[in-house]
Amino acid sequence: DSNNNVRESAVMVLSEIGSEIAISELIKLLKDSDKNVRDSAVDVLGKIASETAIPELIKLLKNNDYNIRLTAVEAIEKVSSKNAIPELINFLKDPGSNICRRVVDILGKIASEIAIPELIKLFKYPESNVRCQAVEVVGKIGSGIAVSELIKLLEDLDKDVRRSAAEALGKICSETAVPRLIQILEDSDKDVRRSAAEALGKIGSETAIPGLIPLLKDSDKNVRRSAAEALGKIGSETAIPELIPLLKDSSCDMRDKAAEALGKIGSEKTIIELTKTLQNNSSFKFKKGLSKTVKVIQTIQQRLQYYKPTPKIPMSKTLSHNYALLIGVGDCKYPNWSLPVTVKDVQAIKSFLTKPDLCGYIDN
C-alpha cells in the first residue's frame, strides 16, 4: 500500500499473528522508506524472536543504504542469536560509527568470547565512544585475553576510556593490572580514580593498600567512599588506623562506608583500636561517630563470637545503653563464646561510661 499508516497497521496485525509465517513479510518491511514502518517491523521480529529471520537479516547488513543496515542490526539485536556472530564481527568495520556501536552492543548481550579479538581491535577506533563501548563489552564478557590491551588503555587520552578500562579490569579481576591501577589512583579525573579504587577492591590485592589510603582524604566524596569500600574488601588490618577517624566524618555516607569497611576487616585488632578511640572521647561529637563505633564493635563481636551480654534492667539513655552492652552487664546470652577484647578492655570503656559530661554512669 502507498499509505505509510496502512503499512504500519499491517505490521501491527502481523504482530498479533506472531507466527513465523509473517517473517518473510516483516523482513521486506525492513527496507521500507518510512522509518516508523521499519521500526515497527524490527519490534515485531524481536517479539517473534525466530532464528529463521537471521539469514535474511544478515543479507540486509550488506545493503548499501545505511538506514537499512542499521535497521537490520536492530532486528538482530532483538533476536539475539549467536548464529549471527561471525557476520556481526565483519560489520565491526562498518564506516558508520552508529552501526559499529550497535554491533558492539549486540555482541555484549550475546556475550561470546569469539568476538574478543575483533573487539580488541576497536580499542584503537578513532571515536572515543566506540572505544569505550568495546572496552565495556570486553569487561562484561570477562575474558583475560584482553588484559594487556586494557592496561594500555589506562593511558588513553580520553578520561572515559581510562575509566572504562579500569572498570573492565576490575570485572576481570586481573592481578596483572594491579601495578598500573595503583598508578592511576593519582589520575587527574575523579571518576578514573574512583573506578581504579573500585577495581582494586574487587581484585583484593594488599599491595594496593598504600595507594588507596591517601584517597580517604580525596577532594571528591565518591572517591573517598570507594577507597574505604575497597579497603574493607581487601580486609587488611593495615587500614584500621586510617579508617577509624572516618567514623566521625561530616558525611553520613562516609561514616557508613568506614563502619562497613571496619566490620568487613572484622579482626580483634579492630576492637582494640576502637576502644582506644572511645577512651579519647574528645575526638567525638555526641551524635557523630559514637553510634557507628558501637555498631562496628557489635558487628565484629557477632562475627567472631565475642561475649555479648544482655542487661537485666532497662537503661534510660539509649546511646549509653549500647556501650553498657559491651562491658558485661547481666548474664551472658552466649555461654560458649570466648571472652577476648571486650572483657580485656573493660576498664577503657568503663572510663568512657563514667565521664560525667558523656554517659554519666556511677562507678560502682
Tab-separated table of C-alpha atoms in Angstrom:
chain	number	residue	atom	x	y	z
A	1	ASP	CA	0.000	0.000	0.000
A	2	SER	CA	1.200	3.531	-0.727
A	3	ASN	CA	-0.003	4.831	2.622
A	4	ASN	CA	2.610	4.667	5.411
A	5	ASN	CA	-0.025	4.359	8.133
A	6	VAL	CA	-1.667	1.417	6.405
A	7	ARG	CA	1.661	-0.400	6.111
A	8	GLU	CA	2.411	0.291	9.775
A	9	SER	CA	-1.020	-1.063	10.733
A	10	ALA	CA	-0.287	-4.170	8.692
A	11	VAL	CA	2.853	-4.683	10.767
A	12	MET	CA	0.751	-4.497	13.932
A	13	VAL	CA	-1.556	-7.183	12.540
A	14	LEU	CA	1.457	-9.400	11.834
A	15	SER	CA	2.489	-8.805	15.443
A	16	GLU	CA	-0.835	-10.211	16.626
A	17	ILE	CA	-0.396	-13.251	14.403
A	18	GLY	CA	3.068	-13.758	15.968
A	19	SER	CA	3.913	-16.572	13.621
A	20	GLU	CA	6.985	-17.465	11.603
A	21	ILE	CA	4.704	-17.220	8.559
A	22	ALA	CA	4.905	-13.454	8.989
A	23	ILE	CA	8.721	-13.287	8.997
A	24	SER	CA	9.289	-13.026	5.246
A	25	GLU	CA	6.847	-10.123	5.005
A	26	LEU	CA	8.369	-8.382	8.010
A	27	ILE	CA	11.869	-8.650	6.542
A	28	LYS	CA	10.620	-6.947	3.375
A	29	LEU	CA	9.346	-4.106	5.524
A	30	LEU	CA	12.838	-3.572	6.964
A	31	LYS	CA	13.609	-1.946	3.600
A	32	ASP	CA	10.600	0.359	3.786
A	33	SER	CA	11.189	4.040	3.050
A	34	ASP	CA	9.318	5.079	6.193
A	35	LYS	CA	11.281	4.853	9.456
A	36	ASN	CA	8.178	4.187	11.582
A	37	VAL	CA	7.314	1.185	9.427
A	38	ARG	CA	10.890	-0.138	9.679
A	39	ASP	CA	10.929	0.354	13.467
A	40	SER	CA	7.614	-1.465	13.853
A	41	ALA	CA	8.913	-4.376	11.780
A	42	VAL	CA	12.020	-4.569	13.996
A	43	ASP	CA	9.878	-4.666	17.152
A	44	VAL	CA	7.676	-7.445	15.806
A	45	LEU	CA	10.658	-9.538	14.687
A	46	GLY	CA	12.048	-9.143	18.189
A	47	LYS	CA	8.808	-10.384	19.721
A	48	ILE	CA	8.681	-13.405	17.412
A	49	ALA	CA	12.432	-13.936	18.139
A	50	SER	CA	12.874	-16.544	15.456
A	51	GLU	CA	16.236	-17.818	14.232
A	52	THR	CA	14.606	-18.175	10.810
A	53	ALA	CA	14.994	-14.444	10.297
A	54	ILE	CA	18.769	-14.366	10.819
A	55	PRO	CA	19.978	-15.336	7.293
A	56	GLU	CA	17.802	-12.655	5.687
A	57	LEU	CA	18.786	-10.090	8.281
A	58	ILE	CA	22.463	-10.825	7.636
A	59	LYS	CA	21.885	-10.164	3.931
A	60	LEU	CA	20.474	-6.767	4.828
A	61	LEU	CA	23.685	-5.958	6.701
A	62	LYS	CA	25.314	-5.757	3.267
A	63	ASN	CA	22.790	-3.283	1.869
A	64	ASN	CA	24.234	-0.034	0.508
A	65	ASP	CA	21.638	2.004	2.369
A	66	TYR	CA	22.970	2.973	5.799
A	67	ASN	CA	19.475	3.163	7.346
A	68	ILE	CA	18.593	-0.343	6.171
A	69	ARG	CA	21.869	-1.697	7.609
A	70	LEU	CA	21.123	-0.004	10.919
A	71	THR	CA	17.583	-1.421	10.938
A	72	ALA	CA	18.936	-4.925	10.267
A	73	VAL	CA	21.338	-4.567	13.191
A	74	GLU	CA	18.461	-3.502	15.442
A	75	ALA	CA	16.438	-6.544	14.368
A	76	ILE	CA	19.350	-8.919	15.035
A	77	GLU	CA	19.752	-7.282	18.445
A	78	LYS	CA	16.130	-8.105	19.249
A	79	VAL	CA	16.563	-11.744	18.219
A	80	SER	CA	19.991	-12.001	19.986
A	81	SER	CA	21.224	-15.002	18.036
A	82	LYS	CA	24.715	-16.472	18.403
A	83	ASN	CA	24.430	-17.667	14.809
A	84	ALA	CA	24.836	-14.078	13.694
A	85	ILE	CA	28.186	-13.542	15.477
A	86	PRO	CA	30.542	-14.244	12.522
A	87	GLU	CA	28.689	-11.793	10.276
A	88	LEU	CA	28.337	-9.239	13.055
A	89	ILE	CA	32.086	-9.322	13.632
A	90	ASN	CA	32.600	-8.387	9.978
A	91	PHE	CA	30.439	-5.329	10.498
A	92	LEU	CA	32.627	-4.006	13.286
A	93	LYS	CA	34.484	-2.440	10.366
A	94	ASP	CA	31.368	-0.617	9.132
A	95	PRO	CA	32.207	3.022	8.358
A	96	GLY	CA	29.120	4.192	10.248
A	97	SER	CA	30.024	4.509	13.941
A	98	ASN	CA	26.354	4.108	14.948
A	99	ILE	CA	26.263	0.678	13.314
A	100	CYS	CA	29.606	-0.224	14.848
A	101	ARG	CA	28.346	0.729	18.318
A	102	ARG	CA	25.131	-1.235	17.852
A	103	VAL	CA	27.053	-4.316	16.730
A	104	VAL	CA	29.322	-3.998	19.774
A	105	ASP	CA	26.246	-3.728	21.976
A	106	ILE	CA	24.740	-6.899	20.466
A	107	LEU	CA	27.991	-8.806	20.969
A	108	GLY	CA	27.909	-7.702	24.600
A	109	LYS	CA	24.396	-9.071	25.040
A	110	ILE	CA	25.272	-12.343	23.354
A	111	ALA	CA	28.489	-12.358	25.473
A	112	SER	CA	30.629	-14.583	23.283
A	113	GLU	CA	34.422	-14.802	23.613
A	114	ILE	CA	34.625	-15.413	19.864
A	115	ALA	CA	34.234	-11.670	19.400
A	116	ILE	CA	37.080	-10.638	21.747
A	117	PRO	CA	39.912	-10.373	19.161
A	118	GLU	CA	37.816	-8.087	16.936
A	119	LEU	CA	36.607	-6.050	19.895
A	120	ILE	CA	40.224	-5.506	20.945
A	121	LYS	CA	40.890	-4.010	17.513
A	122	LEU	CA	38.254	-1.396	18.319
A	123	PHE	CA	40.403	-0.195	21.228
A	124	LYS	CA	42.175	1.883	18.547
A	125	TYR	CA	38.984	3.169	16.927
A	126	PRO	CA	39.212	6.946	16.294
A	127	GLU	CA	35.972	7.762	18.129
A	128	SER	CA	36.312	7.527	21.907
A	129	ASN	CA	32.691	6.464	22.446
A	130	VAL	CA	33.291	3.366	20.284
A	131	ARG	CA	36.496	2.591	22.227
A	132	CYS	CA	34.566	2.950	25.480
A	133	GLN	CA	31.796	0.643	24.377
A	134	ALA	CA	34.215	-2.007	23.126
A	135	VAL	CA	36.029	-1.897	26.473
A	136	GLU	CA	32.775	-2.202	28.418
A	137	VAL	CA	31.700	-5.243	26.387
A	138	VAL	CA	35.082	-6.943	26.857
A	139	GLY	CA	34.766	-6.353	30.612
A	140	LYS	CA	31.255	-7.785	30.598
A	141	ILE	CA	32.374	-10.900	28.719
A	142	GLY	CA	35.203	-11.138	31.266
A	143	SER	CA	37.970	-12.578	29.151
A	144	GLY	CA	41.568	-12.490	30.395
A	145	ILE	CA	42.768	-12.406	26.773
A	146	ALA	CA	42.243	-8.651	26.702
A	147	VAL	CA	44.072	-7.715	29.924
A	148	SER	CA	47.318	-6.460	28.365
A	149	GLU	CA	45.410	-4.275	25.884
A	150	LEU	CA	43.107	-2.950	28.592
A	151	ILE	CA	46.129	-1.974	30.685
A	152	LYS	CA	47.409	0.100	27.746
A	153	LEU	CA	44.086	1.961	27.666
A	154	LEU	CA	44.689	3.209	31.212
A	155	GLU	CA	46.895	5.762	29.433
A	156	ASP	CA	44.269	6.755	26.837
A	157	LEU	CA	43.867	10.495	26.287
A	158	ASP	CA	40.122	10.223	26.861
A	159	LYS	CA	39.142	10.057	30.544
A	160	ASP	CA	36.042	7.966	29.836
A	161	VAL	CA	38.151	5.346	28.079
A	162	ARG	CA	40.546	5.233	31.065
A	163	ARG	CA	37.599	4.889	33.428
A	164	SER	CA	36.023	2.106	31.333
A	165	ALA	CA	39.347	0.252	31.138
A	166	ALA	CA	39.728	0.369	34.937
A	167	GLU	CA	36.174	-0.923	35.401
A	168	ALA	CA	36.756	-3.747	32.904
A	169	LEU	CA	39.969	-4.817	34.651
A	170	GLY	CA	38.074	-4.889	37.947
A	171	LYS	CA	35.407	-7.161	36.445
A	172	ILE	CA	38.060	-9.482	35.028
A	173	CYS	CA	39.877	-9.398	38.432
A	174	SER	CA	43.344	-9.428	36.927
A	175	GLU	CA	46.289	-9.336	39.366
A	176	THR	CA	48.484	-8.347	36.409
A	177	ALA	CA	46.699	-4.991	36.258
A	178	VAL	CA	47.295	-4.051	39.909
A	179	PRO	CA	50.528	-2.008	39.469
A	180	ARG	CA	49.011	0.159	36.705
A	181	LEU	CA	45.706	0.545	38.564
A	182	ILE	CA	47.652	1.770	41.593
A	183	GLN	CA	49.341	4.380	39.404
A	184	ILE	CA	46.066	5.789	38.096
A	185	LEU	CA	44.787	6.268	41.641
A	186	GLU	CA	46.537	9.614	41.128
A	187	ASP	CA	44.743	10.365	37.835
A	188	SER	CA	43.581	13.951	37.342
A	189	ASP	CA	39.993	12.796	36.759
A	190	LYS	CA	37.934	11.885	39.826
A	191	ASP	CA	35.901	9.200	38.041
A	192	VAL	CA	39.075	7.464	36.889
A	193	ARG	CA	40.413	7.488	40.474
A	194	ARG	CA	37.105	6.133	41.755
A	195	SER	CA	36.977	3.349	39.146
A	196	ALA	CA	40.585	2.368	39.853
A	197	ALA	CA	39.828	2.140	43.591
A	198	GLU	CA	36.745	0.006	42.940
A	199	ALA	CA	38.715	-2.278	40.614
A	200	LEU	CA	41.461	-2.765	43.203
A	201	GLY	CA	38.837	-3.608	45.814
A	202	LYS	CA	37.385	-6.305	43.555
A	203	ILE	CA	40.827	-7.741	42.807
A	204	GLY	CA	41.637	-7.716	46.539
A	205	SER	CA	45.412	-7.282	46.432
A	206	GLU	CA	47.063	-5.989	49.620
A	207	THR	CA	49.740	-4.262	47.531
A	208	ALA	CA	47.086	-1.649	46.691
A	209	ILE	CA	46.646	-0.508	50.309
A	210	PRO	CA	49.390	2.193	50.373
A	211	GLY	CA	47.874	3.688	47.220
A	212	LEU	CA	44.286	3.549	48.496
A	213	ILE	CA	44.881	5.116	51.911
A	214	PRO	CA	45.641	8.639	50.548
A	215	LEU	CA	42.322	8.533	48.673
A	216	LEU	CA	40.497	8.529	52.021
A	217	LYS	CA	41.319	12.260	52.028
A	218	ASP	CA	40.488	12.858	48.355
A	219	SER	CA	38.666	16.069	47.461
A	220	ASP	CA	35.814	14.051	45.932
A	221	LYS	CA	33.441	12.263	48.328
A	222	ASN	CA	32.733	9.424	45.883
A	223	VAL	CA	36.456	8.701	45.578
A	224	ARG	CA	36.800	8.667	49.394
A	225	ARG	CA	33.826	6.348	49.686
A	226	SER	CA	35.156	3.943	47.024
A	227	ALA	CA	38.581	3.879	48.685
A	228	ALA	CA	37.029	2.974	52.058
A	229	GLU	CA	34.917	0.282	50.436
A	230	ALA	CA	37.954	-1.147	48.615
A	231	LEU	CA	39.983	-1.280	51.843
A	232	GLY	CA	37.138	-3.163	53.517
A	233	LYS	CA	37.022	-5.700	50.682
A	234	ILE	CA	40.789	-6.231	50.822
A	235	GLY	CA	40.364	-6.808	54.562
A	236	SER	CA	43.823	-5.922	55.855
A	237	GLU	CA	44.424	-4.687	59.411
A	238	THR	CA	46.886	-2.146	57.978
A	239	ALA	CA	43.937	0.074	57.047
A	240	ILE	CA	42.319	0.137	60.514
A	241	PRO	CA	44.049	3.277	61.917
A	242	GLU	CA	43.152	5.167	58.724
A	243	LEU	CA	39.502	4.098	58.695
A	244	ILE	CA	38.667	4.773	62.350
A	245	PRO	CA	38.845	8.607	62.091
A	246	LEU	CA	36.283	8.434	59.280
A	247	LEU	CA	33.646	7.290	61.782
A	248	LYS	CA	33.333	10.973	62.714
A	249	ASP	CA	33.415	12.294	59.150
A	250	SER	CA	30.957	15.101	58.379
A	251	SER	CA	29.329	12.919	55.705
A	252	CYS	CA	26.886	10.308	56.990
A	253	ASP	CA	27.541	8.210	53.898
A	254	MET	CA	31.288	8.289	54.553
A	255	ARG	CA	30.767	7.234	58.176
A	256	ASP	CA	28.631	4.333	56.953
A	257	LYS	CA	31.290	3.209	54.467
A	258	ALA	CA	34.038	3.406	57.102
A	259	ALA	CA	31.921	1.395	59.558
A	260	GLU	CA	31.130	-1.142	56.862
A	261	ALA	CA	34.818	-1.458	55.927
A	262	LEU	CA	35.903	-1.921	59.552
A	263	GLY	CA	33.172	-4.511	60.017
A	264	LYS	CA	34.448	-6.441	56.993
A	265	ILE	CA	38.029	-6.381	58.285
A	266	GLY	CA	36.481	-7.729	61.462
A	267	SER	CA	39.592	-8.556	63.491
A	268	GLU	CA	40.354	-8.404	67.197
A	269	LYS	CA	42.729	-5.552	66.434
A	270	THR	CA	39.773	-3.520	65.149
A	271	ILE	CA	38.060	-3.709	68.531
A	272	ILE	CA	41.298	-2.817	70.332
A	273	GLU	CA	41.718	0.308	68.203
A	274	LEU	CA	38.069	1.276	68.555
A	275	THR	CA	38.132	1.027	72.339
A	276	LYS	CA	41.239	3.237	72.372
A	277	THR	CA	39.279	5.752	70.342
A	278	LEU	CA	36.404	5.573	72.821
A	279	GLN	CA	38.817	6.452	75.622
A	280	ASN	CA	39.726	9.637	73.792
A	281	ASN	CA	36.154	10.909	73.919
A	282	SER	CA	37.200	14.437	72.942
A	283	SER	CA	37.629	13.113	69.409
A	284	PHE	CA	33.881	12.502	69.116
A	285	LYS	CA	30.882	14.766	68.806
A	286	PHE	CA	27.935	13.252	70.609
A	287	LYS	CA	25.803	12.038	67.705
A	288	LYS	CA	28.576	11.712	65.168
A	289	GLY	CA	30.772	8.665	65.351
A	290	LEU	CA	29.687	7.118	68.639
A	291	SER	CA	26.826	5.059	67.269
A	292	LYS	CA	28.915	3.990	64.277
A	293	THR	CA	31.702	2.824	66.585
A	294	VAL	CA	29.276	0.769	68.644
A	295	LYS	CA	27.782	-0.725	65.501
A	296	VAL	CA	31.201	-1.806	64.236
A	297	ILE	CA	32.164	-3.390	67.564
A	298	GLN	CA	28.881	-5.261	67.772
A	299	THR	CA	29.203	-6.476	64.165
A	300	ILE	CA	32.685	-7.823	64.827
A	301	GLN	CA	31.582	-9.401	68.113
A	302	GLN	CA	28.806	-11.219	66.299
A	303	ARG	CA	31.139	-12.444	63.551
A	304	LEU	CA	33.924	-13.541	65.894
A	305	GLN	CA	31.504	-14.767	68.581
A	306	TYR	CA	32.726	-12.479	71.307
A	307	TYR	CA	30.970	-12.100	74.642
A	308	LYS	CA	27.844	-10.002	74.174
A	309	PRO	CA	25.779	-9.696	77.369
A	310	THR	CA	22.106	-8.851	77.741
A	311	PRO	CA	21.285	-6.341	80.528
A	312	LYS	CA	18.923	-7.409	83.317
A	313	ILE	CA	17.378	-3.952	83.703
A	314	PRO	CA	16.343	-1.289	81.152
A	315	MET	CA	18.549	1.805	80.936
A	316	SER	CA	17.352	5.321	80.360
A	317	LYS	CA	19.944	6.576	77.886
A	318	THR	CA	19.828	4.801	74.549
A	319	LEU	CA	23.331	5.736	73.491
A	320	SER	CA	24.994	4.796	76.767
A	321	HIS	CA	22.834	1.674	76.877
A	322	ASN	CA	24.671	0.472	73.772
A	323	TYR	CA	28.007	0.930	75.487
A	324	ALA	CA	26.746	-0.792	78.610
A	325	LEU	CA	26.076	-3.848	76.495
A	326	LEU	CA	29.784	-4.071	75.807
A	327	ILE	CA	31.076	-4.183	79.388
A	328	GLY	CA	29.440	-7.326	80.641
A	329	VAL	CA	26.296	-6.174	82.428
A	330	GLY	CA	23.932	-9.046	83.201
A	331	ASP	CA	24.042	-12.668	82.104
A	332	CYS	CA	25.886	-13.947	79.064
A	333	LYS	CA	23.483	-14.752	76.241
A	334	TYR	CA	26.048	-16.952	74.501
A	335	PRO	CA	27.822	-19.125	77.144
A	336	ASN	CA	30.009	-20.857	74.529
A	337	TRP	CA	31.580	-17.646	73.271
A	338	SER	CA	35.105	-16.609	74.214
A	339	LEU	CA	35.892	-13.553	76.341
A	340	PRO	CA	38.581	-11.627	74.456
A	341	VAL	CA	38.903	-7.924	73.794
A	342	THR	CA	35.677	-6.531	75.252
A	343	VAL	CA	36.426	-8.017	78.648
A	344	LYS	CA	40.154	-7.248	78.476
A	345	ASP	CA	39.408	-3.608	77.758
A	346	VAL	CA	36.515	-3.230	80.167
A	347	GLN	CA	38.354	-0.522	82.096
A	348	ALA	CA	38.810	1.554	78.965
A	349	ILE	CA	35.104	1.501	78.197
A	350	LYS	CA	34.165	1.907	81.847
A	351	SER	CA	36.264	5.058	81.905
A	352	PHE	CA	34.233	6.394	78.993
A	353	LEU	CA	30.905	5.451	80.606
A	354	THR	CA	31.638	7.222	83.862
A	355	LYS	CA	32.609	10.569	82.304
A	356	PRO	CA	30.015	12.957	83.799
A	357	ASP	CA	29.836	15.049	80.612
A	358	LEU	CA	29.093	11.974	78.483
A	359	CYS	CA	27.257	8.903	79.745
A	360	GLY	CA	27.453	9.793	83.407
A	361	TYR	CA	27.165	6.332	84.965
A	362	ILE	CA	28.231	5.990	88.602
A	363	ASP	CA	31.407	3.929	89.030
A	364	ASN	CA	30.023	1.137	91.180
